[in-house]
Amino acid sequence: MNRQRSFISFIVAGAIALLVIAIASFYWFFAKSPANLIASTRQPSAAIFVSKLSPAMVSLLVNPDRLQALEGEGELSKLKTSLFAKSGIDYKQDVQPWLGDEITLAITTLDIDRDRENGQQLGYLLALATKQPQKSREFVELLFSKRALAGANLAVEQYKGVKLISDNEVSTEEKIQNPKSKIQNYLAGAVVGEGFVLFANDPKVLRDAINNVQAPDLNLTSSPEYQKATKQLPKKGLAVAFLNLPIVAKWQGLELPEQTYDSEIISLALNPKGLLAETSFLTSSEIVSPSSPLSKPVGALQYVPASAGLAIAGSNLSNLANSDLAKLWRQATATIYGSEEDVVSRLAKPFTDVQKSWGINLPEDIFSWVQGEYAIALLPTKEQTIPHWIFAVEKSESVDKGVARLDAIASSNGLSINPLTLSKQKISAWTELTTATKKSDVKEGTSFSIETKVRGLHTTLGNYEIFTSDLETMDEILTTKDNSLIDNRNFKDSIAAIPLPNQGYIYLDWTKSQNFLERQVPVLKLVEVLGKPFFNNLRSLTVSSYGTEARSLKGGVFFKLNNS
């Protein structure tokens, strides 16, 4: 809607820019500032303005200038100045003097006027903490006076003791494009009490925010889900986001086949080695762990070369499909992609290709017999678009039976099981014979040759069975034993930030996997553009699940930067 676009353009040019700047500032702050300097120990105060039916709220709990305190007049300062200039606002003169230690943005309602004829019109609320109420009132007056000079008609009203100012004219262009629009306000603002400046894309959103304060049972702080979620917050955080998952799904127009989790809370905190984003998913049912927590790194990682771009390690894949972690995956992928299969086929293409070529089902034919430790890894290659893969699994009677089953499947698909020796190690290879033709100088015509293609290999090393996609990868494992991922300094730093015990790790080396990920998930390029200072210096990220709460699934993502 044009009305929404007008409001969003103001937000991007103004206070939302502060959020972007704050996130981008992480790069400079990691190198120059101790983590506890900007940590906050409180919850978002602006939650009292937000309806408990809000699908999403995100809050920065520190003044963005504190994030830039050591950055000087560099790139970020120029970015801030240019963004605010689009609204005719001078940040240093008009905003900086009064801006406090919280910026909260919330989607308050899925449809402001609840009129289906003019489409879904989201309600947006922006709350900026103020440390000088009088100066912030002057700012609101200044902002709307500039908009009036630019041609907007203003409306002023008193609502429950609060002065509301709003634009109330629709342009001729919008009337032509959207003649059924009943909501005619581009922007509304107010200073509420001594604590907050509020902006919204309609006066009704502001009136509802004021009602939420005066009737506490309406606001987010009265929500049982929100109360449970905030108990999961760490003691020190930089920012926090709360999602009401069923309403988020409704917002996306989705009917989820499985709704296990009711809400999610995410917190960001600085770490001496990087940035840790912790999240908790809340549910009313008991959490089923896929395996017993691990108190030390997975031993199978010793067989993953340090050159791996992606590594997944844990224990007991046999129960994964029935765990709440799997339910979360299905719910999340259905919400984001509309189906689980689409995201799996994109990100796990090397393994889905194996499924197709072998005619197997990974959960049934492989995961079902993995009850001990395991590691799965992708190794990027310059020559090929599809990485090589490694699968290491702890030996057991079920693994021996599983390998025998894979041999039988390979035979039924026309593959041969051939023994060979590589670097003095006995290897079993699944091979396929193919014919190749070439033109002959002899009159008779074309000559033929037989070629052997390796479709997979496996061998036993120590107490682990190692599977690889090709000879080159197997040779790298055998010849670079002292250069494994588990001994890599970057990996060690990353997993050190993840609490123990945990359910294992997903480790992504961004510098090695960036090209592959961009090919599989094109929208990632747009995300990189928006967060350029961050992604330019991202070294790796590590994902893990941990925590022992009965009705919450807790985990974290650790981002390590090049300079940390």
XYZ file of C-alpha atoms in Angstrom:
564
model
C 0.000 0.000 0.000
C 1.233 3.534 -0.779
C 0.313 4.576 2.763
C 2.581 1.900 4.144
C 5.374 2.711 1.702
C 5.317 6.347 2.832
C 5.609 5.339 6.467
C 8.322 2.779 5.797
C 10.362 5.328 3.830
C 10.299 7.626 6.851
C 11.285 4.817 9.194
C 14.168 3.713 6.988
C 15.340 7.299 6.680
C 15.015 7.829 10.408
C 14.948 5.575 13.420
C 15.164 2.199 11.646
C 18.447 3.444 10.282
C 19.630 3.407 13.881
C 18.941 -0.322 14.098
C 20.829 -0.967 10.870
C 23.693 1.212 12.019
C 23.788 -0.559 15.363
C 24.072 -4.003 13.777
C 26.697 -2.780 11.336
C 28.625 -1.268 14.246
C 29.321 -4.744 15.617
C 32.328 -4.995 13.307
C 34.077 -1.993 14.807
C 33.036 -2.771 18.344
C 34.335 -6.321 18.389
C 37.860 -5.067 17.786
C 37.751 -1.999 20.005
C 35.417 -2.439 22.946
C 34.957 -4.881 25.827
C 31.713 -6.832 25.583
C 30.282 -5.683 28.916
C 30.536 -1.993 28.042
C 27.185 -1.889 26.238
C 25.305 -4.844 27.696
C 21.804 -4.281 29.047
C 20.195 -6.192 31.895
C 16.592 -5.126 31.291
C 13.638 -6.066 29.116
C 12.105 -3.751 26.484
C 10.132 -1.060 28.339
C 8.111 -0.252 25.204
C 6.345 -3.627 25.410
C 3.609 -1.840 27.410
C 2.547 -0.077 24.175
C 2.377 -3.278 22.135
C -0.700 -5.523 21.908
C -0.333 -9.078 23.167
C -1.686 -10.086 19.733
C 1.282 -8.471 17.995
C 3.062 -10.930 15.675
C 6.524 -9.433 16.117
C 8.526 -6.926 18.169
C 12.246 -6.118 18.005
C 14.162 -3.859 20.398
C 17.632 -2.382 20.538
C 18.434 -1.920 24.236
C 21.341 0.471 23.929
C 21.809 3.921 22.449
C 23.325 3.458 18.958
C 25.800 6.254 19.647
C 27.385 4.047 22.308
C 27.975 1.427 19.636
C 29.755 4.053 17.568
C 31.588 5.707 20.432
C 34.960 4.434 19.234
C 34.279 4.538 15.533
C 34.716 8.293 15.120
C 33.612 9.968 11.915
C 34.035 6.967 9.690
C 31.792 5.033 7.337
C 28.929 4.490 9.784
C 28.708 8.132 10.783
C 28.438 9.099 7.122
C 25.741 6.460 6.600
C 23.716 7.814 9.532
C 23.983 11.402 8.264
C 22.932 10.495 4.722
C 19.943 8.398 5.833
C 18.496 11.087 8.080
C 19.137 13.752 5.471
C 16.478 12.099 3.280
C 13.878 13.161 5.844
C 15.261 16.660 6.178
C 16.452 15.831 9.702
C 19.896 16.512 11.140
C 20.661 13.573 13.418
C 23.218 15.301 15.636
C 21.115 18.403 16.129
C 17.548 17.045 16.111
C 17.742 13.441 17.410
C 20.976 12.739 19.256
C 20.352 15.134 22.202
C 17.200 13.349 23.383
C 17.500 9.760 22.136
C 17.647 7.282 25.011
C 18.670 3.643 25.415
C 15.862 1.829 23.602
C 14.479 1.626 20.073
C 11.527 -0.740 19.617
C 9.688 -1.565 16.406
C 6.532 -3.699 16.441
C 3.909 -4.898 14.023
C 0.855 -4.205 16.148
C -1.955 -5.574 13.992
C -2.375 -7.513 10.775
C -5.032 -5.148 9.441
C -5.593 -1.649 10.825
C -9.166 -1.121 9.619
C -10.117 -4.817 9.303
C -11.515 -4.097 5.858
C -10.779 -6.914 3.413
C -11.781 -4.819 0.416
C -8.686 -2.612 0.645
C -6.352 -5.468 1.500
C -4.226 -6.273 4.518
C -2.796 -3.079 5.999
C -0.318 -3.799 8.760
C -0.021 -1.513 11.761
C 3.522 -0.391 12.591
C 4.608 1.168 15.863
C 8.019 2.665 16.522
C 8.945 3.624 20.101
C 12.060 5.702 20.794
C 13.144 6.158 24.409
C 13.761 9.795 25.301
C 15.993 11.220 28.010
C 14.826 14.798 27.387
C 11.027 14.849 26.856
C 10.892 18.550 25.992
C 13.520 18.260 23.277
C 11.770 15.186 21.857
C 8.472 17.160 21.734
C 10.315 19.861 19.812
C 11.578 17.205 17.424
C 8.062 15.877 16.723
C 6.822 19.449 16.079
C 9.802 20.074 13.786
C 9.274 16.878 11.845
C 5.619 17.517 11.111
C 6.185 21.181 10.336
C 8.703 20.140 7.677
C 6.143 17.721 6.256
C 3.504 20.474 6.243
C 5.870 22.765 4.358
C 6.347 19.928 1.877
C 2.593 19.916 1.167
C 1.033 17.565 3.714
C -2.128 18.540 5.607
C -1.805 17.938 9.336
C -4.344 16.901 11.952
C -3.918 17.408 15.701
C -5.996 15.758 18.407
C -5.902 15.169 22.150
C -6.415 11.533 23.147
C -6.503 10.638 26.839
C -4.181 13.503 27.646
C -1.736 12.826 24.810
C -1.245 15.140 21.825
C -1.353 13.207 18.530
C -0.128 14.748 15.275
C -0.701 13.070 11.923
C -0.722 13.578 8.171
C -4.234 13.211 6.818
C -4.158 13.617 3.077
C -3.917 11.063 0.294
C -2.131 12.190 -2.851
C -3.919 12.284 -6.188
C -1.653 9.492 -7.418
C -2.664 7.214 -4.546
C -6.361 7.972 -5.042
C -6.016 6.792 -8.644
C -4.015 3.688 -7.726
C -6.081 2.722 -4.679
C -9.545 4.354 -4.851
C -10.979 2.001 -2.164
C -8.447 3.059 0.479
C -10.202 4.192 3.652
C -7.069 4.855 5.665
C -5.644 8.184 4.616
C -2.816 8.883 7.067
C 0.809 8.495 6.165
C 2.389 9.182 9.541
C 1.339 9.799 13.141
C 3.478 10.805 16.102
C 3.279 11.610 19.803
C 5.354 11.967 22.950
C 3.848 9.768 25.675
C 4.625 10.716 29.253
C 8.266 11.341 30.085
C 9.671 8.214 28.493
C 8.871 7.594 24.828
C 8.372 9.155 21.414
C 5.945 7.080 19.362
C 5.485 6.953 15.592
C 2.939 4.897 13.684
C 1.459 4.586 10.212
C -2.005 5.557 11.442
C -3.441 7.488 14.437
C -5.475 4.383 15.349
C -2.207 2.544 16.028
C -1.160 5.304 18.435
C -4.550 5.332 20.158
C -4.344 1.564 20.590
C -0.833 1.939 22.045
C -2.113 4.425 24.625
C -5.027 2.099 25.444
C -2.576 -0.744 25.964
C -0.749 1.262 28.639
C -3.950 2.220 30.467
C -5.431 -1.287 30.253
C -2.456 -3.539 31.159
C -4.305 -6.770 30.357
C -4.172 -5.726 26.678
C -0.428 -5.209 26.306
C 2.346 -7.660 25.599
C 3.674 -7.727 29.146
C 0.423 -9.417 30.250
C 0.822 -12.242 27.739
C 1.709 -15.575 29.430
C 3.760 -16.541 26.366
C 5.757 -13.300 26.552
C 6.281 -13.684 30.298
C 7.607 -17.218 29.832
C 9.790 -16.106 26.947
C 11.428 -13.206 28.794
C 12.476 -15.575 31.581
C 14.736 -17.201 28.996
C 16.662 -13.995 28.293
C 20.343 -13.965 29.280
C 21.477 -11.530 31.958
C 23.252 -9.248 29.501
C 21.885 -8.485 26.062
C 22.218 -5.876 23.352
C 18.932 -6.435 21.523
C 15.869 -8.677 21.773
C 13.106 -9.831 19.424
C 9.835 -11.582 20.271
C 7.690 -13.535 17.769
C 4.136 -14.796 18.305
C 4.517 -17.755 15.945
C 0.833 -18.631 15.233
C 0.115 -14.989 14.354
C 3.283 -14.788 12.248
C 1.995 -17.802 10.290
C -1.401 -16.091 9.886
C 0.393 -12.946 8.699
C 2.076 -15.050 6.011
C -1.292 -16.582 5.057
C -0.207 -20.074 6.074
C -2.139 -22.938 7.624
C 0.616 -24.912 9.333
C 0.112 -28.696 9.376
C 1.987 -28.854 12.676
C 2.002 -26.048 15.258
C 4.298 -27.163 18.068
C 5.840 -23.884 19.181
C 3.827 -20.882 20.371
C 6.464 -18.176 20.606
C 10.120 -17.398 20.111
C 12.432 -14.910 21.805
C 15.852 -13.940 20.458
C 18.580 -11.983 22.222
C 21.869 -10.590 20.942
C 24.921 -10.271 23.167
C 28.524 -9.340 22.516
C 31.169 -11.946 23.210
C 34.959 -11.384 23.384
C 35.226 -13.532 20.240
C 32.140 -12.344 18.368
C 28.371 -12.036 18.594
C 26.091 -14.618 20.223
C 22.413 -14.737 19.259
C 20.465 -16.922 21.689
C 16.905 -18.042 21.006
C 14.244 -19.982 22.906
C 11.176 -21.586 21.342
C 8.320 -22.001 23.815
C 5.742 -24.787 23.736
C 3.043 -26.160 26.017
C 4.186 -29.753 25.440
C 7.190 -31.663 26.736
C 10.394 -31.354 24.725
C 11.756 -34.606 23.255
C 15.524 -34.474 22.933
C 16.922 -36.398 19.939
C 19.860 -37.619 22.016
C 21.689 -37.272 25.301
C 23.549 -33.953 25.607
C 27.224 -33.954 24.680
C 29.735 -32.692 27.224
C 32.656 -32.448 24.776
C 33.184 -31.939 21.001
C 32.163 -34.843 18.769
C 35.091 -37.194 18.136
C 34.011 -37.810 14.542
C 35.148 -34.252 13.723
C 38.767 -35.450 13.834
C 38.099 -36.980 10.402
C 36.742 -33.749 8.893
C 39.505 -31.709 7.194
C 39.932 -28.064 8.191
C 39.095 -27.184 4.581
C 35.411 -28.056 5.180
C 32.969 -25.261 4.470
C 30.089 -26.830 6.395
C 30.135 -29.384 9.200
C 27.278 -30.898 11.218
C 28.122 -33.002 14.257
C 26.133 -34.659 17.024
C 24.891 -38.052 18.128
C 21.962 -40.388 17.473
C 20.341 -39.600 14.144
C 17.926 -42.504 14.584
C 15.497 -40.507 16.734
C 15.889 -37.184 14.943
C 12.640 -37.362 12.956
C 10.536 -37.718 16.117
C 12.277 -35.011 18.146
C 11.017 -31.521 18.859
C 14.049 -30.214 16.980
C 12.620 -31.847 13.844
C 9.179 -30.409 14.601
C 10.756 -26.978 14.875
C 12.468 -27.484 11.506
C 9.174 -28.444 9.859
C 7.322 -25.498 11.394
C 10.058 -22.980 10.575
C 10.594 -24.098 6.988
C 6.855 -24.221 6.334
C 6.537 -20.654 7.662
C 9.456 -19.286 5.644
C 9.364 -21.356 2.451
C 5.860 -22.827 2.433
C 7.339 -26.348 2.414
C 10.153 -28.235 4.087
C 11.266 -29.931 0.878
C 12.181 -26.701 -0.903
C 14.759 -25.514 1.622
C 16.211 -29.027 2.052
C 16.645 -29.466 -1.695
C 18.434 -26.111 -1.871
C 20.848 -26.372 1.032
C 21.489 -30.126 1.056
C 21.731 -30.665 -2.684
C 24.781 -32.999 -2.538
C 22.849 -35.371 -0.265
C 19.557 -35.105 -2.135
C 21.505 -35.990 -5.298
C 22.770 -39.127 -3.534
C 19.187 -40.012 -2.597
C 18.056 -39.712 -6.202
C 20.972 -41.512 -7.846
C 20.930 -44.369 -5.330
C 17.187 -44.574 -4.894
C 17.457 -44.349 -1.097
C 15.698 -42.492 1.693
C 18.260 -40.906 4.032
C 16.194 -41.130 7.252
C 15.201 -44.767 6.637
C 18.308 -46.177 4.958
C 21.062 -44.286 6.826
C 19.901 -42.151 9.762
C 17.971 -45.053 11.297
C 21.170 -46.973 12.162
C 23.251 -44.015 13.403
C 22.939 -44.218 17.191
C 26.400 -42.971 18.199
C 28.405 -39.888 17.267
C 28.436 -38.637 13.694
C 29.830 -35.811 11.543
C 28.618 -34.655 8.125
C 30.684 -32.192 6.110
C 30.784 -30.426 2.748
C 34.109 -29.465 1.153
C 33.854 -26.658 -1.439
C 35.723 -27.135 -4.705
C 36.806 -24.541 -7.244
C 36.142 -26.750 -10.234
C 32.652 -27.990 -9.334
C 29.489 -26.209 -8.234
C 28.506 -29.130 -5.973
C 30.832 -29.664 -2.971
C 32.330 -33.022 -2.011
C 30.903 -34.660 1.102
C 32.021 -36.643 4.149
C 29.994 -38.751 6.546
C 31.750 -40.137 9.653
C 29.845 -42.326 12.122
C 30.855 -44.083 15.330
C 31.142 -47.860 14.891
C 28.502 -50.173 16.339
C 26.669 -53.369 15.434
C 23.900 -51.303 13.833
C 26.469 -49.446 11.700
C 27.895 -52.719 10.398
C 24.373 -53.810 9.440
C 23.763 -50.412 7.864
C 26.866 -50.665 5.684
C 25.799 -54.125 4.562
C 22.384 -52.696 3.665
C 24.020 -49.913 1.619
C 26.121 -52.521 -0.206
C 22.930 -54.386 -1.073
C 21.265 -51.192 -2.323
C 24.350 -50.355 -4.385
C 24.316 -53.820 -5.999
C 20.619 -53.548 -6.798
C 21.367 -50.270 -8.568
C 24.033 -51.844 -10.766
C 27.060 -50.684 -8.766
C 30.017 -52.881 -7.937
C 31.679 -53.112 -4.515
C 35.421 -53.109 -5.131
C 38.291 -53.174 -2.603
C 41.261 -50.873 -3.199
C 44.211 -49.411 -1.293
C 44.733 -45.687 -0.834
C 47.639 -44.312 1.205
C 48.122 -47.840 2.637
C 44.508 -47.852 3.837
C 42.023 -50.490 2.669
C 38.978 -48.863 1.070
C 35.676 -50.177 -0.236
C 34.406 -48.340 -3.302
C 31.004 -48.346 -4.969
C 31.791 -48.068 -8.654
C 29.927 -47.912 -11.941
C 31.261 -49.038 -15.303
C 30.459 -46.756 -18.245
C 31.459 -46.792 -21.891
C 33.197 -43.953 -23.671
C 33.543 -43.560 -27.433
C 36.091 -41.842 -29.615
C 36.644 -41.575 -33.354
C 39.115 -44.025 -34.804
C 41.494 -43.578 -37.723
C 40.716 -47.138 -38.737
C 38.127 -47.567 -41.465
C 35.930 -49.671 -39.275
C 34.785 -46.532 -37.412
C 34.431 -45.814 -33.707
C 36.426 -47.359 -30.849
C 35.106 -47.894 -27.326
C 36.677 -47.775 -23.893
C 35.395 -48.659 -20.457
C 35.612 -46.119 -17.651
C 35.114 -46.647 -13.924
C 33.225 -43.956 -12.007
C 33.361 -43.890 -8.220
C 29.928 -43.207 -6.669
C 31.095 -43.423 -3.062
C 33.695 -44.919 -0.749
C 33.977 -46.042 2.843
C 36.644 -47.261 5.224
C 37.226 -47.853 8.934
C 39.471 -45.445 10.854
C 39.809 -46.006 14.591
C 36.304 -46.427 15.998
C 34.612 -44.696 13.069
C 33.312 -45.645 9.650
C 34.131 -42.934 7.118
C 32.127 -42.381 3.921
C 33.143 -39.939 1.175
C 31.872 -38.908 -2.244
C 35.191 -39.355 -4.101
C 38.792 -40.512 -3.944
C 40.236 -36.996 -3.584
C 38.272 -36.352 -0.400
C 39.172 -39.733 1.086
C 42.835 -39.080 0.296
C 42.648 -35.682 2.037
C 41.312 -37.375 5.168
C 44.047 -39.993 5.147
C 46.971 -37.672 4.394
C 46.109 -34.594 6.510
C 45.346 -36.181 9.882
C 47.032 -33.302 11.739
C 44.919 -30.675 9.976
C 41.413 -31.633 11.051
C 38.544 -29.272 11.816
C 38.552 -30.188 15.504
C 42.107 -28.789 15.784
C 41.327 -25.634 13.791
C 41.699 -22.455 15.903
C 38.688 -20.722 14.340
C 36.476 -23.742 15.039
C 37.767 -24.020 18.603
C 36.973 -20.353 19.280
C 33.501 -20.782 17.820
C 32.428 -23.813 19.836
C 33.948 -22.306 22.993
C 31.196 -19.657 22.850
C 28.470 -22.356 22.867
C 27.418 -23.605 26.343
C 27.999 -27.211 27.404
C 26.356 -29.671 27.407
C 24.687 -29.327 23.999
C 23.222 -31.364 21.146
C 26.175 -30.819 18.802
C 26.995 -28.173 16.212
C 26.303 -26.853 12.754
C 29.461 -24.998 11.735
C 29.591 -22.838 8.611
C 32.829 -21.307 7.351
C 31.389 -18.274 5.565
C 34.508 -17.448 3.543
C 34.601 -20.974 2.070
C 30.859 -21.501 1.609
C 29.664 -18.070 0.507
C 29.636 -18.793 -3.231
C 27.831 -22.121 -2.820
C 25.217 -20.640 -0.463
C 24.558 -17.687 -2.754
C 23.867 -20.065 -5.640
C 21.462 -22.145 -3.557
C 19.717 -19.226 -1.765
C 19.701 -16.181 -4.118
C 17.912 -13.927 -1.576
C 21.073 -14.174 0.545
C 22.768 -11.686 -1.790
C 20.184 -9.061 -0.856
C 20.751 -9.720 2.846
C 24.486 -9.278 2.300
C 23.961 -5.907 0.640
C 21.873 -4.665 3.585
C 24.450 -5.849 6.108
C 27.580 -5.251 4.048
C 29.965 -4.176 6.884
C 28.930 -7.268 8.864
C 29.069 -9.853 6.063
C 32.321 -8.473 4.685
C 33.951 -9.398 7.989
C 32.017 -12.539 8.875
C 34.419 -15.447 9.342
C 32.071 -18.221 10.430
C 28.863 -19.015 12.254
C 28.065 -21.887 14.590
C 24.574 -23.108 15.494
C 23.773 -25.341 18.463
C 20.842 -26.513 20.572
C 21.223 -26.615 24.355
C 19.349 -26.025 27.589
C 17.259 -28.313 29.783
C 13.950 -26.458 30.210
C 10.980 -28.854 30.040
C 8.860 -26.734 27.678
C 11.380 -24.725 25.720
C 13.917 -25.478 23.032
C 16.940 -23.261 23.510
C 19.815 -22.688 21.167
C 22.229 -20.134 19.843
C 24.110 -18.879 16.817
C 27.659 -17.614 17.305
C 29.039 -15.222 14.674
C 32.832 -14.957 14.533
C 34.375 -12.043 12.654
C 37.724 -11.836 10.916
C 39.198 -9.425 13.450
C 38.158 -11.378 16.549
